[in-house]
PDB file of C-alpha atoms in Angstrom:
ATOM      1  CA  MET A   1       0.083  -0.109   0.010  1.00 44.00           C
ATOM      2  CA  MET A   2       1.623   3.423  -1.222  1.00 44.00           C
ATOM      3  CA  ASN A   3       0.305   6.774  -0.821  1.00 43.00           C
ATOM      4  CA  LYS A   4       1.185   9.947  -2.000  1.00 48.00           C
ATOM      5  CA  ASN A   5       1.410  11.823   1.019  1.00 52.00           C
ATOM      6  CA  LEU A   6       2.948   9.493   3.690  1.00 54.00           C
ATOM      7  CA  ASP A   7       4.394  12.237   5.614  1.00 64.00           C
ATOM      8  CA  ASN A   8       1.244  13.256   7.632  1.00 81.00           C
ATOM      9  CA  ARG A   9      -0.363   9.870   8.139  1.00 92.00           C
ATOM     10  CA  LYS A  10      -1.193   9.608  11.709  1.00 96.00           C
ATOM     11  CA  ILE A  11      -3.442   7.048  13.227  1.00 97.00           C
ATOM     12  CA  VAL A  12      -4.647   5.829  16.682  1.00 98.00           C
ATOM     13  CA  ILE A  13      -5.465   2.195  17.496  1.00 97.00           C
ATOM     14  CA  ALA A  14      -7.861   2.044  20.457  1.00 97.00           C
ATOM     15  CA  ASP A  15      -8.171  -1.734  21.436  1.00 96.00           C
ATOM     16  CA  ASP A  16      -8.128  -3.192  24.781  1.00 95.00           C
ATOM     17  CA  ASP A  17      -6.612  -6.524  23.363  1.00 94.00           C
ATOM     18  CA  ASP A  18      -2.751  -5.974  23.631  1.00 95.00           C
ATOM     19  CA  ASP A  19      -1.858  -8.583  21.165  1.00 93.00           C
ATOM     20  CA  SER A  20      -4.339  -7.246  18.660  1.00 91.00           C
ATOM     21  CA  ARG A  21      -3.396  -3.623  19.105  1.00 94.00           C
ATOM     22  CA  GLU A  22       0.250  -4.163  19.227  1.00 96.00           C
ATOM     23  CA  MET A  23       0.319  -6.358  16.020  1.00 94.00           C
ATOM     24  CA  LEU A  24      -1.743  -3.717  14.165  1.00 94.00           C
ATOM     25  CA  ALA A  25       0.706  -0.855  15.297  1.00 97.00           C
ATOM     26  CA  PHE A  26       3.856  -2.961  13.937  1.00 97.00           C
ATOM     27  CA  LEU A  27       2.063  -3.584  10.488  1.00 95.00           C
ATOM     28  CA  LEU A  28       0.887  -0.074  10.074  1.00 95.00           C
ATOM     29  CA  GLU A  29       4.220   1.480  11.114  1.00 96.00           C
ATOM     30  CA  GLN A  30       5.798  -0.791   8.322  1.00 94.00           C
ATOM     31  CA  GLU A  31       3.167   0.659   6.002  1.00 92.00           C
ATOM     32  CA  GLY A  32       4.423   4.342   6.807  1.00 92.00           C
ATOM     33  CA  TRP A  33       1.942   5.289   9.526  1.00 95.00           C
ATOM     34  CA  GLU A  34       2.687   7.232  12.567  1.00 96.00           C
ATOM     35  CA  VAL A  35       0.882   5.151  15.076  1.00 97.00           C
ATOM     36  CA  LYS A  36      -0.412   5.774  18.812  1.00 98.00           C
ATOM     37  CA  GLU A  37      -2.020   3.123  20.762  1.00 98.00           C
ATOM     38  CA  ALA A  38      -4.835   3.422  23.387  1.00 98.00           C
ATOM     39  CA  LYS A  39      -5.999   0.683  25.540  1.00 97.00           C
ATOM     40  CA  ASP A  40      -9.275   2.031  26.679  1.00 97.00           C
ATOM     41  CA  GLY A  41     -12.006   4.582  25.559  1.00 96.00           C
ATOM     42  CA  LYS A  42     -10.774   7.257  28.060  1.00 97.00           C
ATOM     43  CA  GLU A  43      -7.084   6.995  26.787  1.00 97.00           C
ATOM     44  CA  ALA A  44      -8.424   6.983  22.950  1.00 97.00           C
ATOM     45  CA  LEU A  45     -10.168  10.264  23.779  1.00 96.00           C
ATOM     46  CA  GLU A  46      -7.257  11.775  25.453  1.00 97.00           C
ATOM     47  CA  ILE A  47      -4.769  10.772  22.741  1.00 97.00           C
ATOM     48  CA  VAL A  48      -7.103  11.861  19.657  1.00 97.00           C
ATOM     49  CA  VAL A  49      -7.611  15.338  21.238  1.00 95.00           C
ATOM     50  CA  LYS A  50      -3.677  15.639  21.952  1.00 96.00           C
ATOM     51  CA  TYR A  51      -2.320  13.802  18.811  1.00 94.00           C
ATOM     52  CA  GLN A  52      -4.917  14.853  16.317  1.00 94.00           C
ATOM     53  CA  PRO A  53      -4.832  11.936  14.199  1.00 95.00           C
ATOM     54  CA  ASN A  54      -6.104  11.414  10.530  1.00 93.00           C
ATOM     55  CA  LEU A  55      -7.651   8.160  11.337  1.00 96.00           C
ATOM     56  CA  LEU A  56      -9.029   6.154  14.432  1.00 97.00           C
ATOM     57  CA  ILE A  57      -9.341   2.469  14.488  1.00 96.00           C
ATOM     58  CA  LEU A  58     -11.907   2.092  17.393  1.00 95.00           C
ATOM     59  CA  ASP A  59     -12.812  -1.187  18.949  1.00 94.00           C
ATOM     60  CA  ASN A  60     -16.384  -1.066  20.591  1.00 92.00           C
ATOM     61  CA  ARG A  61     -15.924  -3.001  23.644  1.00 91.00           C
ATOM     62  CA  MET A  62     -13.156  -1.528  25.862  1.00 93.00           C
ATOM     63  CA  PRO A  63     -13.206  -0.736  29.490  1.00 94.00           C
ATOM     64  CA  GLU A  64     -13.785   2.983  30.600  1.00 94.00           C
ATOM     65  CA  LEU A  65     -15.828   4.076  27.471  1.00 95.00           C
ATOM     66  CA  THR A  66     -17.202   2.046  24.766  1.00 94.00           C
ATOM     67  CA  GLY A  67     -16.224   2.686  21.107  1.00 93.00           C
ATOM     68  CA  VAL A  68     -19.900   4.119  20.627  1.00 93.00           C
ATOM     69  CA  GLU A  69     -19.170   6.471  23.713  1.00 96.00           C
ATOM     70  CA  VAL A  70     -15.784   7.611  22.232  1.00 96.00           C
ATOM     71  CA  PHE A  71     -17.334   8.129  18.993  1.00 95.00           C
ATOM     72  CA  GLN A  72     -20.218  10.266  20.511  1.00 95.00           C
ATOM     73  CA  GLN A  73     -17.821  12.040  22.733  1.00 96.00           C
ATOM     74  CA  LEU A  74     -15.649  13.023  19.800  1.00 95.00           C
ATOM     75  CA  GLN A  75     -19.015  14.217  18.045  1.00 94.00           C
ATOM     76  CA  LEU A  76     -19.941  16.470  21.018  1.00 95.00           C
ATOM     77  CA  GLU A  77     -16.525  17.920  21.207  1.00 94.00           C
ATOM     78  CA  GLY A  78     -16.629  18.876  17.296  1.00 94.00           C
ATOM     79  CA  ILE A  79     -13.624  16.416  16.447  1.00 93.00           C
ATOM     80  CA  SER A  80     -14.056  15.238  13.000  1.00 89.00           C
ATOM     81  CA  LEU A  81     -11.732  12.395  11.845  1.00 92.00           C
ATOM     82  CA  ALA A  82     -12.141   9.290   9.785  1.00 93.00           C
ATOM     83  CA  VAL A  83     -13.071   6.466  12.094  1.00 94.00           C
ATOM     84  CA  ILE A  84     -12.707   2.811  11.379  1.00 95.00           C
ATOM     85  CA  PHE A  85     -15.253   0.922  13.793  1.00 93.00           C
ATOM     86  CA  ALA A  86     -14.032  -2.538  14.890  1.00 91.00           C
ATOM     87  CA  THR A  87     -16.031  -5.295  16.817  1.00 86.00           C
ATOM     88  CA  ALA A  88     -15.849  -8.995  17.234  1.00 85.00           C
ATOM     89  CA  TYR A  89     -19.734  -9.154  16.940  1.00 79.00           C
ATOM     90  CA  GLY A  90     -21.831  -9.723  14.013  1.00 72.00           C
ATOM     91  CA  TYR A  91     -23.665  -6.321  14.163  1.00 74.00           C
ATOM     92  CA  SER A  92     -20.856  -3.970  13.177  1.00 71.00           C
ATOM     93  CA  GLU A  93     -22.418  -2.734   9.849  1.00 79.00           C
ATOM     94  CA  GLU A  94     -25.709  -1.735  11.616  1.00 82.00           C
ATOM     95  CA  LEU A  95     -24.040  -0.175  14.509  1.00 81.00           C
ATOM     96  CA  ALA A  96     -21.604   1.662  12.562  1.00 82.00           C
ATOM     97  CA  SER A  97     -24.181   2.928  10.037  1.00 84.00           C
ATOM     98  CA  SER A  98     -26.408   4.054  12.987  1.00 87.00           C
ATOM     99  CA  LEU A  99     -23.682   6.238  14.091  1.00 86.00           C
ATOM    100  CA  GLY A 100     -22.912   7.599  10.733  1.00 87.00           C
ATOM    101  CA  ILE A 101     -19.689   5.535  10.376  1.00 87.00           C
ATOM    102  CA  SER A 102     -18.949   4.488   6.991  1.00 86.00           C
ATOM    103  CA  HIS A 103     -15.882   2.280   7.532  1.00 91.00           C
ATOM    104  CA  TRP A 104     -16.030  -0.828   9.871  1.00 90.00           C
ATOM    105  CA  VAL A 105     -14.226  -4.089  10.303  1.00 90.00           C
ATOM    106  CA  THR A 106     -15.092  -7.370  12.097  1.00 88.00           C
ATOM    107  CA  LYS A 107     -12.523  -9.025  14.511  1.00 87.00           C
ATOM    108  CA  PRO A 108     -10.345 -11.057  14.381  1.00 87.00           C
ATOM    109  CA  TYR A 109      -9.027  -8.926  11.587  1.00 88.00           C
ATOM    110  CA  ASP A 110      -8.683 -10.083   8.137  1.00 91.00           C
ATOM    111  CA  ILE A 111      -5.355  -8.087   7.381  1.00 91.00           C
ATOM    112  CA  PRO A 112      -5.859  -7.396   3.659  1.00 93.00           C
ATOM    113  CA  GLN A 113      -9.479  -6.369   4.158  1.00 92.00           C
ATOM    114  CA  LEU A 114      -8.372  -4.133   7.076  1.00 92.00           C
ATOM    115  CA  LEU A 115      -5.561  -2.459   5.017  1.00 93.00           C
ATOM    116  CA  GLU A 116      -8.010  -1.788   2.329  1.00 94.00           C
ATOM    117  CA  THR A 117     -10.414  -0.314   4.699  1.00 94.00           C
ATOM    118  CA  ILE A 118      -7.745   1.786   6.162  1.00 94.00           C
ATOM    119  CA  GLU A 119      -6.641   2.992   2.728  1.00 92.00           C
ATOM    120  CA  SER A 120     -10.349   3.824   1.731  1.00 92.00           C
ATOM    121  CA  ALA A 121     -10.971   5.786   4.830  1.00 92.00           C
ATOM    122  CA  TRP A 122      -7.720   7.530   4.536  1.00 89.00           C
ATOM    123  CA  GLU A 123      -8.300   8.632   0.793  1.00 88.00           C
ATOM    124  CA  ASN A 124     -11.894   9.573   1.607  1.00 84.00           C
ATOM    125  CA  SER A 125     -10.718  11.884   4.512  1.00 81.00           C
ATOM    126  CA  VAL A 126      -7.934  13.424   2.380  1.00 72.00           C
ATOM    127  CA  THR A 127     -10.483  14.302  -0.473  1.00 69.00           C
ATOM    128  CA  SER A 128     -13.171  15.637   1.799  1.00 64.00           C
ATOM    129  CA  MET A 129     -10.515  18.336   3.214  1.00 56.00           C
TER     130      MET A 129
END
């Protein structure tokens, strides 16, 4: 996966599963992303506010705040960024759509599909600027 503007690609991975988050961080760093990790919803909010990423991979079931609560809080604070909603449960499409999130993935991650989704979300966020 190559992109024309690799210098400014920042992503936050919010997931309480250490193995999943760390594997994904390693993979995305290899793809040229600058990565920050959050292990719960509260930390995800703090990092997004401080770090101002282009993209957020947001697991739904996390301690402190769920992915839905994190997304809703970001909306309340007027923070707009591309979000990829992730869940291990079968209702990800319906839940993401009800929130207005157009990119979602199911866990465990299908890496090629996840990379395609990340690229699509990134390109949509760049063209909507």
